[in-house]
Amino acid sequence: MFDDLRDLYQDVILDRARHPRHGGRLAAFDATAEADNPMCGDRVRVWIARDDAGRLGGVGYEGCGCAISLASADLMAEAVIGKDAAAAREAAARFESLARGGTLTSDDPAFGPLGVFAGVAEFPSRVKCATLPWGALVAALGGGA
Amino acid sequence: MNVDTRPAAADLSGLRADFPILSQKIRGLPLVFLDSAASAQKPRVVIEAMREAMETQYANVHRGLHWMSERTTDAYESVRDAVAALINAASREEIVFTRNSTEAINLVAHSFGRGILRPGQAVVISEMEHHSNIVPWQMLRDAHGIELRVCPVSDAGELDLAALGELLADRRVGLVSVTHMSNVLGTYVPARRVARLAHEHGARVLFDGSQAIVHRRIDVQAIEADFYAFTGHKLYGPTGIGVLWARRELLEAMPPFLGGGDMIGTVRFERSTWAAIPHKFEAGTPAILEAIGLGAAIRYVETVGYAAIAAHEAALTDHALAIVSAVPGLRILGAAQDRGGVVSFTMENAHAHDVATLLDRQGIAVRAGHHCAEPLMARFGVESTARASFALYTTRAEVDALAAGLHRVREFFA
């Protein structure tokens, strides 16, 4: 009955939602921002810390949301750690088009694991869940330069 | 010996044929529509009444001296009589058509709030209000110096009447504005007790009846209300038409809400005068077709009968509470003694959205989110819930499908 739902709820997504690798706030950080979805009450806050070279040395998050949004936050953190602000913003834009269009448009190896979100495009009401943490990340990148 | 005094559950399954949309299949599965508290489906008589009006007797109301306008005015105004009869208003002039419940409450917040209440007075709402019965009072508070007080609800999801008494004790409260039935918990508020408590302390009382009027007969005089608001689209009517009922003396004392055509006596550039009630509160061309649709919906509900609807939905709700609560890890919000056909729940290890998406894949439509009641979510320590809600066309088999669906969702996320 749920065979087609496996496109949406891939094992990686269920696993990351249950066992996050990057969850939690950073003790020391350079910027933080929150994104929320007023339609449903989901919220994600992202903390970022820059290293000496200006790259993202650490990314943490806390939030309350569905499996899609929490797994997205966790995989986002993994994908952008080590990138500079411009590359992280570009990743956010590529993720948005992935979630909306269902096609991966990056050959960046760090982006690969995010391909599990391609199935979200088939569920228009859930796209916002996947992009929510990226919105918080972009907001954090914009503040506290 | 225990005697069950409730009427036996009525078999309303034959009525499903009256609702064309219910025969649809979703992804090849029969539609199990359990989101009627958000908006109900429409019986064919409502659809036909609106179509027929457009095809045979449509013109603007209260304006033309011609046949079409007179017929349309009669059709529109006859709905006012139907609404007055539905809720036992003392007169048809006490019925004001609005766009929805939200607009009705905003009308009171604006006209009664700014025109009658004085700065320093207070308005009491409850923890289980829809945002539409919170935000207008916050706006009044900020614009007009009104204090906003919040009456708590118990863990069972019932209004704390002792606390309400304390909030009223200083007699500074001008209005108590509470839901008659919670859209999240299903709780029915003991309306007459609330009204009497308010009146004993010199306050008026408004009930948001958006949910309540769908499931039970409302008698605004019996519950001793001062204001009553409801919307057409939850009562099997179209969107865009709602009702504010208020006691005549209140409507007469209140200044107009919106200005424009239809609400005036005479207009001069120096000053204008207002039409008599209810037209004083109905500026501009009203929702003519929607009112006609609401009239058809009221006739439909009256034909089915509130006694049959209430008995049917009570049996469904009891059944749902029993079999849904048996799903492991499932928590139902609220346990009010007196409740209507709404069941909100959370599931361990699964967010409400995930639950809703997996139910949707099984053809089952529920709502998930904060249900426009964020403070109530906070009160119960949850971010969101999934909600199943029942209507006169809901069947026991649909409730069984919900429970079976929830077992599958649980297995998926186990």
Coordinates of C-alpha atoms in Angstrom, one line a residue:
Chain A
M1 CA 0.0 0.0 0.0
F2 CA 2.8 2.4 0.8
D3 CA 5.2 1.3 -2.0
D4 CA 5.0 4.7 -3.7
L5 CA 5.6 6.4 -0.4
R6 CA 9.0 4.9 -0.3
D7 CA 9.9 7.5 -2.8
L8 CA 9.1 10.1 -0.2
Y9 CA 10.1 8.4 2.9
Q10 CA 13.4 6.8 1.8
D11 CA 15.2 4.8 4.5
V12 CA 17.8 7.5 4.8
I13 CA 15.1 10.1 5.6
L14 CA 13.5 7.9 8.2
D15 CA 16.9 7.1 9.7
R16 CA 18.0 10.7 9.8
A17 CA 14.7 11.8 11.3
R18 CA 15.1 9.2 14.1
H19 CA 18.8 9.3 14.6
P20 CA 20.2 12.8 13.7
R21 CA 23.9 13.2 13.3
H22 CA 24.0 17.0 13.5
G23 CA 21.1 17.9 15.7
G24 CA 21.5 20.4 18.5
R25 CA 22.6 23.9 18.9
L26 CA 26.3 24.9 18.6
A27 CA 27.9 26.1 21.9
A28 CA 29.9 28.7 20.0
F29 CA 28.4 30.1 16.8
D30 CA 28.6 33.1 14.5
A31 CA 25.0 33.4 13.4
T32 CA 21.7 31.8 14.0
A33 CA 18.3 32.1 12.3
E34 CA 14.9 30.4 12.5
A35 CA 12.4 29.6 9.7
D36 CA 8.9 28.6 10.3
N37 CA 5.9 27.4 8.3
P38 CA 2.9 29.3 9.6
M39 CA 0.6 26.9 7.9
C40 CA 1.6 24.0 10.1
G41 CA 3.6 25.4 13.0
D42 CA 6.9 23.6 12.1
R43 CA 10.0 25.5 13.1
V44 CA 13.7 25.0 12.5
R45 CA 16.5 27.1 14.0
V46 CA 20.0 26.8 12.5
W47 CA 23.3 27.8 14.1
I48 CA 26.4 28.3 12.0
A49 CA 30.1 28.7 13.0
R50 CA 32.7 29.8 10.6
D51 CA 36.3 28.6 10.6
D52 CA 39.4 30.8 10.1
A53 CA 39.0 30.6 6.3
G54 CA 35.4 31.8 6.5
R55 CA 34.0 28.4 5.7
L56 CA 31.2 26.8 7.6
G57 CA 33.1 24.9 10.3
G58 CA 30.0 23.8 12.2
V59 CA 26.2 23.7 11.5
G60 CA 23.7 22.7 14.1
Y61 CA 19.9 22.8 14.2
E62 CA 16.9 22.3 16.5
G63 CA 13.4 22.1 15.4
C64 CA 10.0 20.5 15.6
G65 CA 8.7 19.1 12.5
C66 CA 7.9 16.1 10.4
A67 CA 10.4 13.4 9.3
I68 CA 11.0 15.2 6.0
S69 CA 11.9 18.6 7.6
L70 CA 14.1 17.1 10.3
A71 CA 15.9 14.7 7.9
S72 CA 16.4 17.6 5.5
A73 CA 18.0 19.7 8.3
D74 CA 20.4 16.9 9.2
L75 CA 21.5 16.1 5.6
M76 CA 21.7 19.9 4.9
A77 CA 24.2 20.3 7.8
E78 CA 26.3 17.5 6.4
A79 CA 26.2 18.8 2.9
V80 CA 27.3 22.4 3.7
I81 CA 29.9 21.9 6.4
G82 CA 33.2 23.0 4.8
K83 CA 31.6 25.2 2.2
D84 CA 31.9 29.0 2.1
A85 CA 28.8 31.2 2.2
A86 CA 28.5 31.5 -1.5
A87 CA 28.7 27.8 -2.1
A88 CA 26.2 27.2 0.7
R89 CA 23.8 29.6 -0.9
E90 CA 24.2 27.9 -4.2
A91 CA 23.5 24.6 -2.5
A92 CA 20.3 26.0 -1.1
A93 CA 19.2 27.2 -4.5
R94 CA 20.0 23.7 -6.0
F95 CA 18.1 22.0 -3.2
E96 CA 15.1 24.2 -3.8
S97 CA 15.0 23.2 -7.5
L98 CA 15.5 19.5 -6.5
A99 CA 12.6 19.6 -4.1
R100 CA 10.3 21.3 -6.5
G101 CA 11.4 19.7 -9.8
G102 CA 12.6 16.3 -8.7
T103 CA 15.9 16.5 -10.6
L104 CA 19.4 16.7 -9.1
T105 CA 21.3 19.5 -10.9
S106 CA 24.6 19.3 -9.2
D107 CA 27.6 17.0 -9.7
D108 CA 29.0 18.2 -6.3
P109 CA 29.7 15.0 -4.4
A110 CA 28.6 16.7 -1.2
F111 CA 25.2 17.1 -2.8
G112 CA 24.8 13.5 -3.6
P113 CA 23.1 12.3 -0.4
L114 CA 20.5 15.0 -0.9
G115 CA 19.1 13.2 -3.9
V116 CA 16.9 11.2 -1.5
F117 CA 14.6 14.3 -1.5
A118 CA 13.9 14.1 -5.2
G119 CA 10.6 12.2 -4.3
V120 CA 9.3 15.2 -2.4
A121 CA 8.5 16.9 -5.7
E122 CA 5.6 14.4 -6.1
F123 CA 4.0 15.8 -2.9
P124 CA 3.4 19.5 -3.4
S125 CA 2.1 20.0 0.1
R126 CA 5.4 18.6 1.5
V127 CA 7.9 20.6 -0.5
K128 CA 7.9 23.3 2.1
C129 CA 8.8 20.8 4.7
A130 CA 12.0 19.8 2.9
T131 CA 13.1 23.4 2.1
L132 CA 12.3 24.8 5.6
P133 CA 15.8 24.3 7.2
W134 CA 17.5 25.6 4.1
G135 CA 15.5 28.8 4.5
A136 CA 16.9 29.1 8.1
L137 CA 20.4 28.4 6.8
V138 CA 20.2 31.1 4.2
A139 CA 18.8 33.6 6.8
A140 CA 21.7 32.7 9.1
L141 CA 24.2 33.2 6.3
G142 CA 22.7 36.6 5.6
G143 CA 23.0 37.8 9.2
G144 CA 26.1 38.2 11.4
A145 CA 28.7 38.4 8.7
Chain B
M1 CA -29.9 -0.2 36.2
N2 CA -28.2 2.0 33.7
V3 CA -30.4 3.5 31.1
D4 CA -28.9 5.0 28.0
T5 CA -31.0 8.1 27.4
R6 CA -29.4 8.9 24.1
P7 CA -31.4 8.3 21.0
A8 CA -30.4 5.3 19.0
A9 CA -27.9 6.0 16.3
A10 CA -29.7 7.0 13.1
D11 CA -28.7 5.3 9.9
L12 CA -27.9 8.2 7.6
S13 CA -25.9 6.2 5.1
G14 CA -28.5 6.8 2.4
L15 CA -27.7 10.5 2.5
R16 CA -24.3 10.0 1.0
A17 CA -25.9 9.9 -2.4
D18 CA -27.0 13.5 -1.8
F19 CA -23.3 14.6 -1.9
P20 CA -22.0 14.2 -5.5
I21 CA -18.3 14.5 -4.4
L22 CA -18.4 11.6 -2.1
S23 CA -18.6 9.1 -4.9
Q24 CA -15.2 10.1 -6.1
K25 CA -12.2 7.8 -5.9
I26 CA -8.8 9.1 -4.7
R27 CA -5.9 7.1 -6.3
G28 CA -8.3 4.4 -7.1
L29 CA -9.5 4.2 -3.5
P30 CA -12.9 5.3 -2.1
L31 CA -12.7 8.8 -0.6
V32 CA -12.7 8.7 3.2
F33 CA -13.3 12.4 3.9
L34 CA -12.7 13.1 7.6
D35 CA -12.0 16.8 7.3
S36 CA -15.5 18.3 7.4
A37 CA -14.6 20.5 10.4
A38 CA -12.4 22.5 8.1
S39 CA -15.1 22.7 5.5
A40 CA -18.0 20.4 4.8
Q41 CA -19.0 18.9 1.4
K42 CA -22.1 20.2 -0.3
P43 CA -25.3 18.4 -1.0
R44 CA -26.7 18.5 -4.5
V45 CA -29.6 20.8 -3.3
V46 CA -27.1 23.5 -2.4
I47 CA -25.3 23.2 -5.7
E48 CA -28.6 23.2 -7.6
A49 CA -30.1 26.2 -5.7
M50 CA -27.1 28.4 -6.6
R51 CA -27.1 27.2 -10.2
E52 CA -30.9 27.7 -10.5
A53 CA -30.7 31.3 -9.1
M54 CA -28.0 32.2 -11.6
E55 CA -30.0 30.7 -14.5
T56 CA -33.5 31.9 -13.6
Q57 CA -33.7 34.8 -11.2
Y58 CA -30.5 36.7 -10.7
A59 CA -30.1 40.5 -10.2
N60 CA -28.8 42.7 -7.5
V61 CA -30.8 43.0 -4.3
H62 CA -32.5 45.9 -2.6
R63 CA -32.0 48.1 -5.7
G64 CA -34.0 47.3 -8.7
L65 CA -37.6 48.1 -9.2
H66 CA -37.8 45.3 -11.8
W67 CA -39.0 41.8 -11.6
M68 CA -35.6 40.1 -11.4
S69 CA -34.3 42.3 -8.6
E70 CA -37.5 41.8 -6.6
R71 CA -37.4 38.0 -7.0
T72 CA -33.7 37.9 -6.0
T73 CA -34.3 40.2 -3.1
D74 CA -37.1 37.9 -1.9
A75 CA -34.8 34.9 -2.2
Y76 CA -32.0 36.6 -0.4
E77 CA -34.2 38.0 2.4
S78 CA -36.0 34.7 2.9
V79 CA -32.7 33.2 4.0
R80 CA -32.7 35.7 6.8
D81 CA -36.0 34.2 8.0
A82 CA -34.6 30.7 7.6
V83 CA -31.5 31.6 9.7
A84 CA -33.7 33.3 12.3
A85 CA -35.8 30.2 12.6
L86 CA -32.8 27.9 12.7
I87 CA -31.3 29.5 15.8
N88 CA -34.6 30.8 17.3
A89 CA -33.7 34.5 17.0
A90 CA -36.3 36.8 18.4
S91 CA -36.6 38.6 15.0
R92 CA -35.2 38.5 11.5
E93 CA -33.6 41.9 12.0
E94 CA -31.2 40.3 14.4
I95 CA -29.6 38.3 11.6
V96 CA -26.6 40.0 9.9
F97 CA -25.0 38.3 6.9
T98 CA -21.2 38.4 6.9
R99 CA -18.5 36.7 4.9
N100 CA -17.8 34.0 7.5
S101 CA -17.4 33.6 11.3
T102 CA -14.1 35.5 11.2
E103 CA -15.8 38.6 9.8
A104 CA -18.7 38.3 12.2
I105 CA -16.3 38.3 15.2
N106 CA -14.3 41.2 13.6
L107 CA -17.6 43.1 13.3
V108 CA -18.3 42.7 17.0
A109 CA -14.7 43.6 17.9
H110 CA -14.9 46.7 15.8
S111 CA -18.4 48.0 16.4
F112 CA -19.2 46.7 19.9
G113 CA -15.5 46.8 20.9
R114 CA -14.8 50.4 19.8
G115 CA -18.3 51.7 20.0
I116 CA -19.6 50.4 23.3
L117 CA -16.6 49.1 25.3
R118 CA -14.5 51.7 27.0
P119 CA -10.8 51.7 27.4
G120 CA -9.9 50.0 30.7
Q121 CA -12.6 47.4 30.2
A122 CA -11.6 43.8 29.5
V123 CA -12.5 41.0 27.1
V124 CA -12.3 37.4 28.2
I125 CA -11.4 34.6 25.7
S126 CA -10.3 31.0 26.4
E127 CA -7.3 28.9 25.8
M128 CA -9.1 26.9 23.2
E129 CA -10.0 29.6 20.7
H130 CA -9.5 29.5 17.0
H131 CA -7.2 32.3 15.9
S132 CA -10.3 34.1 14.6
N133 CA -11.5 34.6 18.2
I134 CA -8.1 35.7 19.4
V135 CA -6.5 38.1 16.9
P136 CA -9.5 40.5 16.6
W137 CA -9.4 41.1 20.3
Q138 CA -5.6 41.6 20.3
M139 CA -6.2 44.3 17.7
L140 CA -8.9 45.8 19.8
R141 CA -6.6 45.7 22.8
D142 CA -3.8 47.5 21.0
A143 CA -6.0 50.1 19.3
H144 CA -8.5 50.8 22.1
G145 CA -6.9 50.1 25.4
I146 CA -8.9 47.0 26.2
E147 CA -7.4 44.4 28.5
L148 CA -7.4 40.8 27.1
R149 CA -7.9 38.0 29.6
V150 CA -7.6 34.3 28.9
C151 CA -9.7 31.7 30.7
P152 CA -7.8 28.4 31.1
V153 CA -9.1 25.0 30.0
S154 CA -8.5 21.8 32.1
D155 CA -6.4 18.8 31.1
A156 CA -9.7 17.2 29.9
G157 CA -10.1 20.2 27.6
E158 CA -13.0 21.8 29.5
L159 CA -13.5 25.5 30.2
D160 CA -12.5 26.2 33.8
L161 CA -15.7 27.9 35.0
A162 CA -14.2 28.7 38.5
A163 CA -11.4 30.5 36.8
L164 CA -13.9 32.3 34.6
G165 CA -15.7 33.5 37.7
E166 CA -12.4 34.9 39.0
L167 CA -11.6 36.6 35.8
L168 CA -15.1 38.3 35.9
A169 CA -14.9 39.2 39.6
D170 CA -13.8 42.8 39.3
R171 CA -16.7 43.5 37.0
R172 CA -14.4 45.2 34.5
V173 CA -15.1 42.6 31.8
G174 CA -17.4 43.9 29.1
L175 CA -17.5 40.8 26.9
V176 CA -16.8 37.1 27.2
S177 CA -16.1 35.7 23.7
V178 CA -15.6 31.9 23.6
T179 CA -16.1 29.0 21.3
H180 CA -19.3 27.0 21.6
M181 CA -17.4 23.9 20.4
S182 CA -13.7 23.5 20.1
N183 CA -12.4 22.8 16.6
V184 CA -9.5 20.8 18.1
L185 CA -10.8 19.1 21.2
G186 CA -14.5 18.8 20.2
T187 CA -15.5 20.2 23.6
Y188 CA -18.9 21.7 23.9
V189 CA -18.9 24.7 26.3
P190 CA -21.9 24.8 28.7
A191 CA -23.2 27.9 27.0
R192 CA -26.0 28.9 29.3
R193 CA -23.8 28.6 32.4
V194 CA -21.2 30.7 30.8
A195 CA -23.8 33.3 29.7
R196 CA -25.3 33.5 33.1
L197 CA -21.9 33.8 34.7
A198 CA -21.0 36.7 32.3
H199 CA -24.3 38.4 32.9
E200 CA -24.1 38.2 36.7
H201 CA -20.9 40.2 36.4
G202 CA -22.2 42.7 33.9
A203 CA -20.6 41.3 30.8
R204 CA -22.0 40.3 27.4
V205 CA -21.3 37.0 25.9
L206 CA -20.4 36.0 22.3
F207 CA -20.2 32.4 21.2
D208 CA -18.3 31.3 18.1
G209 CA -20.6 28.6 16.9
S210 CA -18.7 27.7 13.7
Q211 CA -18.4 24.1 14.8
A212 CA -21.3 23.8 17.3
I213 CA -24.1 24.6 14.9
V214 CA -23.1 21.8 12.5
H215 CA -23.8 19.1 15.0
R216 CA -26.6 20.3 17.3
R217 CA -29.6 22.6 17.2
I218 CA -28.7 26.0 18.6
D219 CA -31.3 28.2 20.4
V220 CA -29.7 31.5 21.0
Q221 CA -32.4 32.6 23.4
A222 CA -32.3 29.3 25.4
I223 CA -28.5 29.7 25.9
E224 CA -29.0 33.3 26.8
A225 CA -26.4 34.5 24.3
D226 CA -25.8 38.1 23.3
F227 CA -23.9 37.4 20.1
Y228 CA -23.6 34.2 18.1
A229 CA -21.4 33.8 15.0
F230 CA -21.2 30.9 12.5
T231 CA -20.2 30.3 8.9
G232 CA -22.1 28.7 6.0
H233 CA -19.4 26.5 4.5
K234 CA -19.1 24.2 7.5
L235 CA -22.9 23.8 7.6
Y236 CA -22.9 22.2 4.1
G237 CA -23.4 25.6 2.5
P238 CA -21.0 27.6 0.2
T239 CA -18.0 29.6 1.3
G240 CA -18.4 33.4 1.5
I241 CA -21.5 33.6 3.6
G242 CA -21.6 33.7 7.4
V243 CA -23.9 35.0 10.1
L244 CA -23.7 37.2 13.1
W245 CA -26.7 37.1 15.4
A246 CA -27.0 39.7 18.1
R247 CA -29.7 41.0 20.3
R248 CA -31.6 43.8 18.7
E249 CA -30.7 46.4 21.3
L250 CA -27.1 45.7 20.9
L251 CA -27.2 45.9 17.1
E252 CA -29.1 49.2 17.4
A253 CA -26.6 50.7 19.8
M254 CA -23.6 49.6 17.8
P255 CA -22.1 51.9 15.2
P256 CA -21.7 50.5 11.6
F257 CA -18.7 48.3 10.7
L258 CA -18.1 48.9 7.0
G259 CA -19.4 51.9 5.2
G260 CA -20.9 51.9 1.7
G261 CA -24.0 51.2 -0.3
D262 CA -27.0 49.4 1.2
M263 CA -26.1 50.4 4.8
I264 CA -27.2 54.0 4.5
G265 CA -30.3 56.0 5.2
T266 CA -29.4 59.2 3.3
V267 CA -25.9 60.4 2.2
R268 CA -24.8 64.0 2.2
F269 CA -21.3 65.2 2.0
E270 CA -21.8 66.8 5.5
R271 CA -23.0 63.6 7.0
S272 CA -24.9 60.4 6.3
T273 CA -27.4 58.4 8.2
W274 CA -27.6 54.7 8.6
A275 CA -30.1 52.2 7.5
A276 CA -32.0 50.3 10.2
I277 CA -30.7 46.9 11.3
P278 CA -29.7 44.5 9.9
H279 CA -28.8 46.5 6.8
K280 CA -26.7 49.0 8.8
F281 CA -24.1 46.1 9.0
E282 CA -24.3 44.9 5.4
A283 CA -22.4 47.4 3.3
G284 CA -22.1 46.8 -0.4
T285 CA -23.6 44.1 -2.6
P286 CA -23.9 41.1 -0.4
A287 CA -23.1 37.4 -1.2
I288 CA -26.4 36.9 -2.9
L289 CA -25.9 33.5 -4.4
E290 CA -24.0 32.2 -1.3
A291 CA -26.9 33.3 0.9
I292 CA -29.3 31.4 -1.4
G293 CA -27.0 28.4 -1.1
L294 CA -27.0 28.7 2.7
G295 CA -30.7 28.8 2.7
A296 CA -30.7 25.5 0.8
A297 CA -28.2 24.0 3.2
I298 CA -30.4 25.0 6.2
R299 CA -33.4 23.4 4.6
Y300 CA -31.4 20.3 4.0
V301 CA -30.1 20.1 7.6
E302 CA -33.6 20.7 8.9
T303 CA -35.0 17.9 6.7
V304 CA -32.4 15.4 7.9
G305 CA -33.1 16.8 11.4
Y306 CA -30.6 17.7 14.2
A307 CA -31.8 14.9 16.4
A308 CA -30.8 12.3 13.8
I309 CA -27.5 14.2 13.0
A310 CA -26.5 14.5 16.7
A311 CA -27.3 10.8 17.4
H312 CA -25.4 9.6 14.3
E313 CA -22.3 11.7 15.1
A314 CA -22.4 10.8 18.8
A315 CA -22.3 7.1 17.9
L316 CA -19.5 7.7 15.4
T317 CA -17.5 9.8 17.9
D318 CA -17.8 7.1 20.6
H319 CA -16.7 4.5 18.2
A320 CA -13.8 6.5 16.9
L321 CA -12.6 7.3 20.4
A322 CA -12.6 3.7 21.3
I323 CA -10.8 2.3 18.3
V324 CA -8.5 5.1 17.6
S325 CA -7.2 5.3 21.2
A326 CA -6.5 1.5 20.9
V327 CA -3.8 2.2 18.3
P328 CA -0.5 1.9 20.3
G329 CA 1.4 5.1 20.8
L330 CA -1.6 7.2 20.0
R331 CA -2.7 10.1 22.3
I332 CA -6.1 11.8 21.9
L333 CA -6.2 15.4 23.0
G334 CA -9.1 16.3 25.4
A335 CA -11.5 14.1 27.2
A336 CA -14.5 16.4 27.7
Q337 CA -17.7 14.9 29.0
D338 CA -19.7 16.9 26.4
R339 CA -18.0 16.7 23.0
G340 CA -18.8 16.8 19.3
G341 CA -17.5 14.9 16.3
V342 CA -13.9 16.0 16.3
V343 CA -11.0 13.8 17.4
S344 CA -7.4 15.2 17.5
F345 CA -4.5 13.0 18.2
T346 CA -0.7 12.7 18.1
M347 CA 1.2 9.5 17.3
E348 CA 4.5 8.5 19.0
N349 CA 7.4 8.6 16.5
A350 CA 5.4 10.2 13.8
H351 CA 4.7 13.8 13.2
A352 CA 1.2 14.8 12.3
H353 CA 2.1 15.7 8.7
D354 CA 3.7 12.3 8.2
V355 CA 0.6 10.7 9.6
A356 CA -1.6 12.8 7.3
T357 CA 0.5 12.0 4.2
L358 CA 0.3 8.2 4.9
L359 CA -3.4 8.4 5.6
D360 CA -3.9 10.3 2.4
R361 CA -2.1 7.5 0.4
Q362 CA -4.9 5.3 1.7
G363 CA -7.6 7.7 0.5
I364 CA -8.2 9.1 4.0
A365 CA -8.4 12.9 4.3
V366 CA -7.6 14.3 7.7
R367 CA -6.3 17.7 8.8
A368 CA -2.8 18.0 10.3
G369 CA -1.2 21.1 11.8
H370 CA -2.1 23.6 14.5
H371 CA -5.7 24.0 13.4
C372 CA -5.5 27.8 13.8
A373 CA -5.2 27.3 17.5
E374 CA -1.6 27.7 18.4
P375 CA -2.1 28.7 22.0
L376 CA -4.2 25.5 22.6
M377 CA -1.4 23.5 21.0
A378 CA 1.0 25.1 23.5
R379 CA -1.4 24.4 26.4
F380 CA -1.3 20.7 25.6
G381 CA 2.4 20.7 24.9
V382 CA 2.2 19.7 21.3
E383 CA 3.3 21.5 18.1
S384 CA 0.6 20.0 15.9
T385 CA -2.0 17.2 15.8
A386 CA -3.8 15.2 13.2
R387 CA -7.6 15.7 13.3
A388 CA -10.4 13.5 12.1
S389 CA -13.8 15.2 12.0
F390 CA -17.2 13.8 11.3
A391 CA -20.3 15.0 9.4
L392 CA -23.8 13.7 8.8
Y393 CA -22.5 11.8 5.8
T394 CA -19.6 10.1 7.7
T395 CA -20.0 6.3 8.1
R396 CA -18.9 3.8 10.6
A397 CA -16.9 2.1 7.9
E398 CA -14.9 5.3 7.4
V399 CA -14.1 5.4 11.0
D400 CA -13.0 1.8 10.8
A401 CA -10.8 2.7 7.8
L402 CA -9.2 5.5 9.8
A403 CA -8.3 3.1 12.6
A404 CA -6.9 0.5 10.2
G405 CA -5.0 3.2 8.4
L406 CA -3.5 4.4 11.6
H407 CA -2.3 0.9 12.5
R408 CA -0.5 0.8 9.1
V409 CA 1.0 4.2 9.7
R410 CA 2.3 3.1 13.0
E411 CA 3.9 0.0 11.4
F412 CA 5.5 2.2 8.8
F413 CA 7.2 4.4 11.3
A414 CA 7.9 1.7 13.9

